[in-house]
Coordinates of C-alpha atoms and ligand atoms in Angstrom, one line a residue:
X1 CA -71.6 -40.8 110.5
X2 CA -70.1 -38.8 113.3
X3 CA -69.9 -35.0 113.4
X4 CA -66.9 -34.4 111.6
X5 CA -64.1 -31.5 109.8
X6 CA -63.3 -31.9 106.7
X7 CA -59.6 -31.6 105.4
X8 CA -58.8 -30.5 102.1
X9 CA -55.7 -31.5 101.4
X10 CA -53.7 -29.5 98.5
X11 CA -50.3 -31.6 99.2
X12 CA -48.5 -30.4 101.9
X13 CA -46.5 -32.7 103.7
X14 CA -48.2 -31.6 107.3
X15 CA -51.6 -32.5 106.2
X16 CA -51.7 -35.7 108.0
X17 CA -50.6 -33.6 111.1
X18 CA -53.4 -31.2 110.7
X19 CA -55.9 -34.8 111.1
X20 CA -53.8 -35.7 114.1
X21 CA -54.2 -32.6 116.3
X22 CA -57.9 -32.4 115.4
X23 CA -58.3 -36.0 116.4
X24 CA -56.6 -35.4 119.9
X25 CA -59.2 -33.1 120.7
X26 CA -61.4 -36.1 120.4
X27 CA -63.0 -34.9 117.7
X28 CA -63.5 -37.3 113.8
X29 CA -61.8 -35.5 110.5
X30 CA -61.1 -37.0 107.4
X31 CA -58.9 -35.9 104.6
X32 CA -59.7 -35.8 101.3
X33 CA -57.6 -34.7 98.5
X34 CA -58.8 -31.4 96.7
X35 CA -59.4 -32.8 93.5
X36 CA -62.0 -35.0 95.3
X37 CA -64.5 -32.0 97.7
X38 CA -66.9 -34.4 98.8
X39 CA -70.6 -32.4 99.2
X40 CA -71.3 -31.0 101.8
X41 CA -73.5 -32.9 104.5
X42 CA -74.6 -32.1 108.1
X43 CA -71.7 -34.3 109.6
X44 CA -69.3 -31.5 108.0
X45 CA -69.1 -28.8 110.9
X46 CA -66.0 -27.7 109.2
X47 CA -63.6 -27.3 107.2
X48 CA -59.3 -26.6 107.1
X49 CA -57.8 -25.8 103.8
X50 CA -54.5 -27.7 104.1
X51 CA -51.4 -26.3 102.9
X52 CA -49.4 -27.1 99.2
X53 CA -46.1 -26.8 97.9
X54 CA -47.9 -24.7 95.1
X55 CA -47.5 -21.6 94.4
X56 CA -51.5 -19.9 94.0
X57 CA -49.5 -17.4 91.4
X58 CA -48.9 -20.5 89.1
X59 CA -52.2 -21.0 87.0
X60 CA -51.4 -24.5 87.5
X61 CA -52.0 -24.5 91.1
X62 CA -54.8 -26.2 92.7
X63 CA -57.8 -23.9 92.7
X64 CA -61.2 -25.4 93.0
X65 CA -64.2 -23.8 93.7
X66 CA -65.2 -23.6 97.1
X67 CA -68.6 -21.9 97.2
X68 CA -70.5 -25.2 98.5
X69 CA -68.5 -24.2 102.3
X70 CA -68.0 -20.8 102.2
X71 CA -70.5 -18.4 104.5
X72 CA -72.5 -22.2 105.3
X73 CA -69.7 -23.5 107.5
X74 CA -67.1 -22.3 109.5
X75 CA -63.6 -22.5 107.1
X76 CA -60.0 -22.3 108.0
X77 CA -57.2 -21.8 105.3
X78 CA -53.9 -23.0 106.3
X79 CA -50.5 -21.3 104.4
X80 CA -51.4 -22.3 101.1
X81 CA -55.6 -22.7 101.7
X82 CA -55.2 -18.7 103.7
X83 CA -53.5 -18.0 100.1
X84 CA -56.0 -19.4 97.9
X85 CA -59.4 -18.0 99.7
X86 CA -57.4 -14.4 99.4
X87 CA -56.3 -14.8 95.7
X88 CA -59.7 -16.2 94.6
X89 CA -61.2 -12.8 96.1
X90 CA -59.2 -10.8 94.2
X91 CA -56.4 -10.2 97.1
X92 CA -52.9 -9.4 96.1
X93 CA -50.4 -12.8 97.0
X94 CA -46.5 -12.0 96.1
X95 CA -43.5 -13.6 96.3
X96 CA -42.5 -12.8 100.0
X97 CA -39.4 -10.5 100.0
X98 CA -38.0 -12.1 103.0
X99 CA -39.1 -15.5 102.5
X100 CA -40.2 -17.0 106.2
X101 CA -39.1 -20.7 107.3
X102 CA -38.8 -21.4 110.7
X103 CA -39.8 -19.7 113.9
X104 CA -42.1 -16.5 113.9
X105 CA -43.5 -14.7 116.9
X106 CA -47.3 -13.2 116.5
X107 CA -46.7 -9.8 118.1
X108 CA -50.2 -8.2 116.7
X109 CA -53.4 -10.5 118.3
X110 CA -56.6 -9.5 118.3
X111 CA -57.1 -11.4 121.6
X112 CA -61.1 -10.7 121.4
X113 CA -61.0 -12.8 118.3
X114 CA -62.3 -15.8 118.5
X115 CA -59.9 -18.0 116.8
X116 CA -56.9 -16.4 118.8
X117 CA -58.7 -16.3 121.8
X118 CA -55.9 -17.4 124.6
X119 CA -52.8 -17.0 122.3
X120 CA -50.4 -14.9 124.5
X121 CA -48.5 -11.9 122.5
X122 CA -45.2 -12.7 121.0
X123 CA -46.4 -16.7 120.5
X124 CA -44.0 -18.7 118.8
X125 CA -45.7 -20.0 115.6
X126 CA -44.0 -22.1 112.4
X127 CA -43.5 -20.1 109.4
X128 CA -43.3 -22.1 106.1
X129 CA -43.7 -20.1 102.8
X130 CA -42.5 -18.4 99.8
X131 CA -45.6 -16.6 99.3
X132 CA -47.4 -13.8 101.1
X133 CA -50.6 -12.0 101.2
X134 CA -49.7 -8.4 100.4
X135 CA -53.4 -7.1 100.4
X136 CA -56.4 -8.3 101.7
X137 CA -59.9 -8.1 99.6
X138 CA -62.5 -6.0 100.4
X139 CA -64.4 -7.5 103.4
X140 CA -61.1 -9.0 104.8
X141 CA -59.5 -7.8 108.4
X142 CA -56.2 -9.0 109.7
X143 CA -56.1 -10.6 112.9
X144 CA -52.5 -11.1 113.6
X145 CA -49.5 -10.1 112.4
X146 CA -45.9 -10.7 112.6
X147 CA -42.5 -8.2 112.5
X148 CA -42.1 -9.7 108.9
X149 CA -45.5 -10.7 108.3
X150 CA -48.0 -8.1 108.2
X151 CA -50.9 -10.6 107.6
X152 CA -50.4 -13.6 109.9
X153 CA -54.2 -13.8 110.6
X154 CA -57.5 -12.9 108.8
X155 CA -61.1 -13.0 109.0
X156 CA -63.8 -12.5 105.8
X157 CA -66.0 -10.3 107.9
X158 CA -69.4 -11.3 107.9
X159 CA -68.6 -14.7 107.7
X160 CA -66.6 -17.6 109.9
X161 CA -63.7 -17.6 107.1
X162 CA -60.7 -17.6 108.5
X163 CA -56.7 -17.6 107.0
X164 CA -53.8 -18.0 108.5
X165 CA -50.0 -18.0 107.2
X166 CA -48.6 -20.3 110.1
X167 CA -49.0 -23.7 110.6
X168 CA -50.7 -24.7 113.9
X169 CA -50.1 -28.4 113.5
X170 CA -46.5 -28.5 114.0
X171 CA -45.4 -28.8 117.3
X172 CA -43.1 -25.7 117.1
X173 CA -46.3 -23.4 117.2
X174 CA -46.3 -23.6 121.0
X175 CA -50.2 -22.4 121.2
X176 CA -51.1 -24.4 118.0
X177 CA -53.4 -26.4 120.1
X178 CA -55.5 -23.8 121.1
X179 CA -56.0 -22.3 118.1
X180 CA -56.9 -25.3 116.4
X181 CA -59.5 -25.9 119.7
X182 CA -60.6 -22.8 119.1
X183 CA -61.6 -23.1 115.6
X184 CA -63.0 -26.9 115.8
X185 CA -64.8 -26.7 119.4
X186 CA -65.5 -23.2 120.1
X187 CA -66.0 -22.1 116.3
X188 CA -67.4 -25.3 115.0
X189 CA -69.2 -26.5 117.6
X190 CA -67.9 -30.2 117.9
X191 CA -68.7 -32.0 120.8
X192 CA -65.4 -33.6 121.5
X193 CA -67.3 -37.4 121.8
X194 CA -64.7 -38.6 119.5
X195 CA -63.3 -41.2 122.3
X196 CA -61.8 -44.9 121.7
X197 CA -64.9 -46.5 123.4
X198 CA -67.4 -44.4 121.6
X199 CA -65.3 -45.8 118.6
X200 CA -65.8 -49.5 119.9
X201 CA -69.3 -48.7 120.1
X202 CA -70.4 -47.3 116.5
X203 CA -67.9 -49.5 114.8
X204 CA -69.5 -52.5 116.3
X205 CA -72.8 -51.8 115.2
X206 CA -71.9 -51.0 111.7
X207 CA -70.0 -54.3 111.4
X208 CA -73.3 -55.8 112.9
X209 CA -76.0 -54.1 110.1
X210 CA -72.6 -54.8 107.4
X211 CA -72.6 -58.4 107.9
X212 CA -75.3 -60.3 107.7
X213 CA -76.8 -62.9 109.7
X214 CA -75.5 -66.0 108.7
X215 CA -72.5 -64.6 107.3
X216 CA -68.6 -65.9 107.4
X217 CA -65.9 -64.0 108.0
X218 CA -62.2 -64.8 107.8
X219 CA -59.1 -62.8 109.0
X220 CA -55.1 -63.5 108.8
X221 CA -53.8 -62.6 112.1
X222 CA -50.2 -62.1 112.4
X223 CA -49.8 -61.5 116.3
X224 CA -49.2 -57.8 115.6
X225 CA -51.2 -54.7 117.2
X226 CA -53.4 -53.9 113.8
X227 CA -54.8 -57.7 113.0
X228 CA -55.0 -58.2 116.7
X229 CA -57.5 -55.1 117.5
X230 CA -59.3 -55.6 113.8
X231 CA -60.2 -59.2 115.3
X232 CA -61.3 -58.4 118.6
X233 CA -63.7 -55.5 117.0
X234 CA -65.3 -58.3 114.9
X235 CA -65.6 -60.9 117.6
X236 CA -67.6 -58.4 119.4
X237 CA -70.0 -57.9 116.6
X238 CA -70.5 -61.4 115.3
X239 CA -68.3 -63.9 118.0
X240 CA -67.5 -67.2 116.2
X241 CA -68.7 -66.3 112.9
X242 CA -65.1 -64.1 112.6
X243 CA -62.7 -67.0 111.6
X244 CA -59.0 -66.1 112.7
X245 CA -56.5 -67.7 110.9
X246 CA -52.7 -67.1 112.8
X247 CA -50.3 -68.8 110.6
X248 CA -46.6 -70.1 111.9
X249 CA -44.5 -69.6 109.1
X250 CA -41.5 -70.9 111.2
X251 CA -39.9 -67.6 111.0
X252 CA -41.4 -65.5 114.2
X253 CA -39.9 -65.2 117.4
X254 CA -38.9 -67.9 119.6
X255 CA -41.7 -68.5 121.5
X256 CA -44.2 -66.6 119.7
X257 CA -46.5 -68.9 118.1
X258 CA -47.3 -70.3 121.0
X259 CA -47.6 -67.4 123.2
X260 CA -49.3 -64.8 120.7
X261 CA -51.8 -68.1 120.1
X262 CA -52.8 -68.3 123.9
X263 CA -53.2 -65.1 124.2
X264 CA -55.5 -64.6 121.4
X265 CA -57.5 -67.7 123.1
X266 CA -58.1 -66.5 126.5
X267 CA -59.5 -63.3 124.6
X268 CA -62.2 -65.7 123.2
X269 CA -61.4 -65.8 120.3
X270 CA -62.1 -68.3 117.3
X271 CA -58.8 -68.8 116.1
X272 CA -56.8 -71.2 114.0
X273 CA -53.7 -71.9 114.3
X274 CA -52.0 -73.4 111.2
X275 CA -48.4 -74.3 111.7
X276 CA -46.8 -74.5 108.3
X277 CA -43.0 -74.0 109.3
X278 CA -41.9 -77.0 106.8
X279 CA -43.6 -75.2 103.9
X280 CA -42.0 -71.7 104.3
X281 CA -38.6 -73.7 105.0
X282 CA -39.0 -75.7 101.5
X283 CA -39.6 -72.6 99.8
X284 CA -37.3 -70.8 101.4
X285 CA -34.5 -73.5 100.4
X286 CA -31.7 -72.8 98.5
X287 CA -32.6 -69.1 97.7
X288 CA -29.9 -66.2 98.9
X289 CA -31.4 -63.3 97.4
X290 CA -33.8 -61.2 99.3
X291 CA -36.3 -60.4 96.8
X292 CA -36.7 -64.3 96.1
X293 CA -36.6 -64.6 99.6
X294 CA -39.6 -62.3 99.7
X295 CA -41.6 -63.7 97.2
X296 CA -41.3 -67.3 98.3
X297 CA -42.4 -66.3 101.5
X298 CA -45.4 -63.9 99.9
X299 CA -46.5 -67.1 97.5
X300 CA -46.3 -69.8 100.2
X301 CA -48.5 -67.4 102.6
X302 CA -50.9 -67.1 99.9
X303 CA -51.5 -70.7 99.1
X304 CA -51.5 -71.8 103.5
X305 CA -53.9 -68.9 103.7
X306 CA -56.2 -69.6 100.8
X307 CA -56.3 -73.7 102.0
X308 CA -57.0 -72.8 105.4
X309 CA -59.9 -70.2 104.3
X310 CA -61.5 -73.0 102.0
X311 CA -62.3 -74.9 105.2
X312 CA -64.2 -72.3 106.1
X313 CA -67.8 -72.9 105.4
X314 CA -69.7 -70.5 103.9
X315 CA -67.2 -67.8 104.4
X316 CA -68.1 -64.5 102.1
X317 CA -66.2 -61.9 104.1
X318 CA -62.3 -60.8 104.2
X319 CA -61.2 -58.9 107.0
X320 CA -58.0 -57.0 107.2
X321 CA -56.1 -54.5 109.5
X322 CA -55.8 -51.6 106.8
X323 CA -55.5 -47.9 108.8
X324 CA -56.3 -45.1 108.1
X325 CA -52.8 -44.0 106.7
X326 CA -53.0 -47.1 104.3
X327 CA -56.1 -45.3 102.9
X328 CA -54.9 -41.9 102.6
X329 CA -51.5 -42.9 100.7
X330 CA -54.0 -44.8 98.1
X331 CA -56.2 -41.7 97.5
X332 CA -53.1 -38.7 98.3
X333 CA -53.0 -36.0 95.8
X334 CA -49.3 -37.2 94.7
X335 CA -51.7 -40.2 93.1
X336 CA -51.9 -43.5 94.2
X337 CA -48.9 -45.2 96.1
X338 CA -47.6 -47.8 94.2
X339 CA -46.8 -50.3 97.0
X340 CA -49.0 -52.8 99.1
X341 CA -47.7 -53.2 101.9
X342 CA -47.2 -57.3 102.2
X343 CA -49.3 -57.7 105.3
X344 CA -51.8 -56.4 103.7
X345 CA -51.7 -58.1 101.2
X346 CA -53.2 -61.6 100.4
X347 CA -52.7 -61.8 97.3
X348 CA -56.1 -62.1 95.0
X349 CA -57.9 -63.9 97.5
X350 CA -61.0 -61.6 97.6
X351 CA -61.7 -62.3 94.0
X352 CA -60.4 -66.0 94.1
X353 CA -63.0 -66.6 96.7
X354 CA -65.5 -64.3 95.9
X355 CA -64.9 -62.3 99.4
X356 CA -66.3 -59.0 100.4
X357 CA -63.8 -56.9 102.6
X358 CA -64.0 -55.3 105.5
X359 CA -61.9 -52.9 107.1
X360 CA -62.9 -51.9 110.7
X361 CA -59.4 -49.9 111.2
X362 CA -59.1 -48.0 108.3
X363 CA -60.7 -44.6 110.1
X364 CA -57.9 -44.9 112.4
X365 CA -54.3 -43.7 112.9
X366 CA -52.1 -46.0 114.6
X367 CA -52.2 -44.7 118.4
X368 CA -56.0 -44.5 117.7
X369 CA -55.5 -48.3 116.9
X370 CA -53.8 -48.7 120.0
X371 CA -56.2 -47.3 122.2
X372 CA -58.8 -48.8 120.6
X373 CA -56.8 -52.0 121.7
X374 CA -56.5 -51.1 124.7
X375 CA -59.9 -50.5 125.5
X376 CA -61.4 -53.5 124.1
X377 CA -59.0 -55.4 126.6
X378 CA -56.1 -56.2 124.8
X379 CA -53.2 -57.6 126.2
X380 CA -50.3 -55.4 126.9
X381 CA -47.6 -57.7 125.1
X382 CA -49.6 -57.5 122.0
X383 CA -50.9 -53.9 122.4
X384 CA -46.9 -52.3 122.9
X385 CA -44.6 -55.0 120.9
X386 CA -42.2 -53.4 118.5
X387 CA -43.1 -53.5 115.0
X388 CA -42.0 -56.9 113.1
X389 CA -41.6 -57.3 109.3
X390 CA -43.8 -59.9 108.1
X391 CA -41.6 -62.1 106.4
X392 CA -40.1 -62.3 109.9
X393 CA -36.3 -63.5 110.7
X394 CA -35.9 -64.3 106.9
X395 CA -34.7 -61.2 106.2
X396 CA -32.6 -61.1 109.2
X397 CA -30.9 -64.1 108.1
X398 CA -28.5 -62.9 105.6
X399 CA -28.2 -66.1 103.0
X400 CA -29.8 -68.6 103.1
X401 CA -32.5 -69.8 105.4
X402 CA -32.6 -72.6 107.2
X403 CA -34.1 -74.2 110.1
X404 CA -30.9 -74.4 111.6
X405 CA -30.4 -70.9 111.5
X406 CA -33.3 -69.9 112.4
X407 CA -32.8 -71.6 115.4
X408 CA -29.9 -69.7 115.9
X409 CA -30.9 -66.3 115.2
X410 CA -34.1 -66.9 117.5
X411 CA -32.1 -67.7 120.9
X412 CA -29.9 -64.5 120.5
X413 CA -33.2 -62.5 119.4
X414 CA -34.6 -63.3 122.8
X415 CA -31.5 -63.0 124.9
X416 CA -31.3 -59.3 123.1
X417 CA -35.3 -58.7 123.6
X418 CA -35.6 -59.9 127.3
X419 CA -33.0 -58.2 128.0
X420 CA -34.5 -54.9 126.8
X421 CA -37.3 -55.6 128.7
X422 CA -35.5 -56.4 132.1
X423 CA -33.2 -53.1 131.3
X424 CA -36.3 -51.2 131.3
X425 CA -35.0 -49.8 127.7
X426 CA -37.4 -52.0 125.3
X427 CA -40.1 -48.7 125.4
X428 CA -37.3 -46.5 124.2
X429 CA -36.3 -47.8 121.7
X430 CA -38.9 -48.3 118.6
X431 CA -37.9 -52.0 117.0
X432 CA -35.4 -54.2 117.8
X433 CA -33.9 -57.6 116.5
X434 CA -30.8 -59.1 115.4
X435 CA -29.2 -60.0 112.2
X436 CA -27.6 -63.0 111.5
X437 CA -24.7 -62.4 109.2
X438 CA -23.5 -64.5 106.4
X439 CA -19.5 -64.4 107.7
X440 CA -17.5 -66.8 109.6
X441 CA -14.8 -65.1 112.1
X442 CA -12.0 -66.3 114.0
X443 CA -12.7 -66.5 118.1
X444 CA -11.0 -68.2 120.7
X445 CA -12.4 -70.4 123.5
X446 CA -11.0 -71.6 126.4
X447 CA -8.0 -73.0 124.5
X448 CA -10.1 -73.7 121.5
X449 CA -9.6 -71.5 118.3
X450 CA -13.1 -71.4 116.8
X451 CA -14.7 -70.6 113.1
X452 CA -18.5 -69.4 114.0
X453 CA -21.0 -67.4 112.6
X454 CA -21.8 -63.4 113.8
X455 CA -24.5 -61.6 114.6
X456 CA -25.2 -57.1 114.5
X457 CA -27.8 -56.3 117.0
X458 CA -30.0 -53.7 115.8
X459 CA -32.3 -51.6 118.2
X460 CA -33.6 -47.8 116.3
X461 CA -35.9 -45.2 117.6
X462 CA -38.5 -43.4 115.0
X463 CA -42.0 -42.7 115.3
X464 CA -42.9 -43.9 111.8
X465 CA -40.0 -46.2 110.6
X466 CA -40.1 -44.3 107.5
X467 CA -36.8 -42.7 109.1
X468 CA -34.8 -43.9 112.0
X469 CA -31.8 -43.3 114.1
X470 CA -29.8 -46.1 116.2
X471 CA -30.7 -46.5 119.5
X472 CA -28.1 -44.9 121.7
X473 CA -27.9 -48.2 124.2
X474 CA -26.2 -47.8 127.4
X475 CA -22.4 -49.7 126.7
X476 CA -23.2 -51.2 130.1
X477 CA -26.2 -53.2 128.4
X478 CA -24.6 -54.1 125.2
X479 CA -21.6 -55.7 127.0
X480 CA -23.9 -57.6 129.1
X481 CA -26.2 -59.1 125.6
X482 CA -22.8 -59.5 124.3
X483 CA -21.7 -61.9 126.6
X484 CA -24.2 -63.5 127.0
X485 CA -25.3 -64.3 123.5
X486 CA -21.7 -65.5 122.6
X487 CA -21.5 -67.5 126.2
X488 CA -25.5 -69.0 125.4
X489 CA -25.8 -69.4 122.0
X490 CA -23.6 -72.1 119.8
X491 CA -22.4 -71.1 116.4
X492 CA -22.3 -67.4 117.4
X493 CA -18.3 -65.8 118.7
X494 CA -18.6 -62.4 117.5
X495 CA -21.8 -59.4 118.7
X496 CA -21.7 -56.2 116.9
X497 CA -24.1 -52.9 116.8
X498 CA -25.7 -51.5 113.8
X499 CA -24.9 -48.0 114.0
X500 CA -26.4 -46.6 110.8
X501 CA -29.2 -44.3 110.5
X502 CA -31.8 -44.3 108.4
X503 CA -31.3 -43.2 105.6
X504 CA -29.5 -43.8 104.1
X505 CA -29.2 -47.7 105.6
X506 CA -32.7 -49.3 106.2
X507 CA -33.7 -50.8 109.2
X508 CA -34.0 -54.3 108.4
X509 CA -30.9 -55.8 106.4
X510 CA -32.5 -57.3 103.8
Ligands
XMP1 P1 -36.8 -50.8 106.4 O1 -35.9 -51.9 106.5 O2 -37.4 -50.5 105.0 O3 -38.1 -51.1 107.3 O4 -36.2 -49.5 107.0 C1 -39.1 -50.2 107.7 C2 -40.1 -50.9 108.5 O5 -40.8 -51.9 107.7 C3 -40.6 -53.2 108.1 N1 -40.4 -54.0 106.9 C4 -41.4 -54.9 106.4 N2 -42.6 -55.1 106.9 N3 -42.9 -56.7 105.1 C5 -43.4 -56.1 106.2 O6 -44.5 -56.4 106.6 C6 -41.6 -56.4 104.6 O7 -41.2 -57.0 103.6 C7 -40.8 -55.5 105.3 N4 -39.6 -55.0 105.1 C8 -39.4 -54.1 106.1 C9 -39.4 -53.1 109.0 O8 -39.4 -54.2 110.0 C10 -39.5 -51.8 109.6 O9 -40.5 -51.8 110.7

């Protein structure tokens, strides 16, 4: 295991920033929720108390013992963690009288100190709490302090414990960065090795001493960045002996199959391509509502992908593109999330098959993934494509689904997508695609009256998808797609824009 911090995490909702910024100081951190303390080993060369939206007053709040870190490694408490370490001491923490959210300026630094060492005086820092340390236990000294906070900052004298009231992960501290360098490097002692190649590296030889010799492993790959890194990872650790399996389900992009398939061959890699269109289009027939839609797509996928792994021979091994924030919903304090996502999903094919799994990505967060990607040689067109939902244009097709259609809704998809790209705008915005609407309109033609079918284009930026605003798209570029879908494209008169955000619409329409 690499050197590593160790995260606590008592539920706050900038936990998984705390692993970012630590991570971009190329340095390895897990989180683990509280309930959960793993021992302490020599990896650990720290640890950060997370913050909670707890209360330490309420004797139902987290409050495990910490005495395995304390005084044996250096420990930071973040908001709730600087809290707890002071309440479990016997220090006095109160309802704050003027309760802090937002923007603070430190304007009392110990600038000797050194966790604040390089914090200018009068930093803005990000407040976020209803609680506040009144008095300090014996032992303690404040560091820091704000106009309304007397104790920003402390240290356990004696001891590299440190507590502080502000969060340091959030962008809107302005000197976060250093501070939390400050604490992991210079406190710590991490060597900052913690690089995508060093990654490619170690992860290949734990796949090599994981799998054996002679063993088989399989992997569904769907053209996107995740599957697409996981395989080349395990191609360099056992070559042909990873089986890639790249199923067309008739419903990707125009062009894609084909394309994404090349490109995975002049990377060398043992890949099958199964083209089962006519399947997924048999399902698919007759069905309007999306949730059938779903789980005709979900149950065909399952029985392509557990014929095509049969011919296999001798495979034991299932790999899949889980990440790390996959891993961390499964295990977060708020319990176990409740949803798969479908990609991830192949239905019970690791017990029908008696499969081991393997997970090389599940360490990483998604930009890690990426440049993992991209220093393992992957192409850009793979590495920086937008996000697609894997039951693909079916749930852009509102109704039903038919080859037909799909036809349709793939030729204005890729006037919309080139057109991004020769814009220069398909980098701004986060996904893109078109919907293909279940409504005839009235258009005129030459002197023709016509009866055709309309399509919303949808373009959003977001950095997670979990929310998302429409893309702002120049009018200029919308007018030209416009045109040109409804001038290219028969069975389409009428192009609209999506202009919902999300929430409260989704980004899909299905
Ligand atoms: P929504 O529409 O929920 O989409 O705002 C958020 C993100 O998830 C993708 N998406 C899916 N991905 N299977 C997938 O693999 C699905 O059933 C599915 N539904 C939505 C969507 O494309 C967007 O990136």
């Amino acid at each position: 295991m690499p050197q590593q911090i160790l995260i606590l995490d008592f539920g706050s909702q900038y936990t998984q920033l705390i692993a970012r910024r630590i991570r971009e100081l190329n340095v390895y951190c897990e989180i683990h929720p509280f309930t959960h303390a793993p021992a302490l080993t020599e990896d650990i060369r720290g640890v950060v108390l997370s913050g909670s939206p707890c209360s330490v007053r309420d004797p139902e709040a987290p409050n495990p013992d910490l005495s395995q870190y304390l005084g044996r490694v250096p420990v930071l408490g973040v908001c709730y963690g600087a809290q707890l370490l002071a309440h479990q001491r016997g220090g006095d923490v109160l309802p704050a009288t003027i309760r802090e959210y937002g923007r603070a300026h430190l304007t009392h630094i110990n600038q000797h100190h050194p966790l604040l060492h390089g914090l200018r005086p009068g930093t803005q820092v990000w407040m976020s709490h209803g609680d506040t340390i009144k008095t300090l236990p014996e032992g303690f000294l404040t560091i820091a302090g704000t106009p309304d906070v007397q104790v920003a900052a402390y240290e356990l004298e004696g001891q590299p414990t440190f507590g502080i009231q502000f969060h340091p992960e959030v962008t809107h501290s302005t000197e976060g960065k250093i501070l939390m360098q400050n604490f992991v490097v210079n406190i710590c002692g991490c060597d900052q090795s913690w690089t995508p190649e060093h990654f490619v590296d170690s992860m290949v030889l734990t796949l090599q001493n994981t799998i054996g010799p002679d063993d088989q492993v399989i992997l569904g790959l769907s053209g996107g960045v995740d599957s697409s890194v996981a395989a080349l990872l395990l191609h360099r650790a056992i070559g042909p002996r990873l089986h890639g399996i790249f199923v067309d389900n008739g419903l990707l992009r125009k062009d894609e199959y084909e394309g994404v398939l090349e490109s995975y061959k002049e990377l060398g890699l043992n890949v099958r391509g199964v083209n089962a269109s006519q399947e997924f289009y048999a399902a698919l027939a007759g069905h309007t509502d999306p949730e059938k839609k779903r789980k005709a797509i979900g149950r065909t996928f399952i029985e392509v992908f557990d014929r095509e792994a049969h011919k296999v021979d001798g495979a034991n091994w299932l790999a899949q593109g889980t990440i790390y924030p996959d891993v961390i919903e499964s295990v977060s304090v708020k319990g176990p999330a409740v949803t798969i996502k479908s990609h991830h999903n192949v239905g019970g094919l690791p017990e029908l098959m008696n499969l081991k799994v393997v997970e090389p990505l599940r360490a990483l967060f998604k930009d890690e993934v990426r440049e993992v990607g991209d220093a393992l040689g992957l192409p850009h067109n793979i590495l920086h494509r937008h996000p697609f939902p894997g039951p693909g244009l079916a749930i852009r097709i509102l109704g039903e689904v038919t080859p037909e259609r799909v036809q349709i809704l793939q030729r204005a998809d890729a006037i919309f997508i080139d057109g991004l790209r020769e814009f220069d705008l398909y980098n701004e915005v986060w996904q893109a695609g078109v919907m293909l609407l279940p409504i005839h309109s009235v258009g005129v033609m030459g002197d023709e009256r016509t009866y055709e079918q309309v399509v919303a284009l949808r373009a959003v930026t977001s950095v997670d998808g979990m929310t998302a605003d429409w893309a702002h798209l120049p009018y200029q570029f919308l007018a030209h797609i416009s045109n040109k879908i409804i001038n290219q494209v028969r069975g389409i008169n009428r192009v609209v824009y999506d202009i919902s955000s999300k929430p409260p619409a989704t980004i899909e329409w299905e």
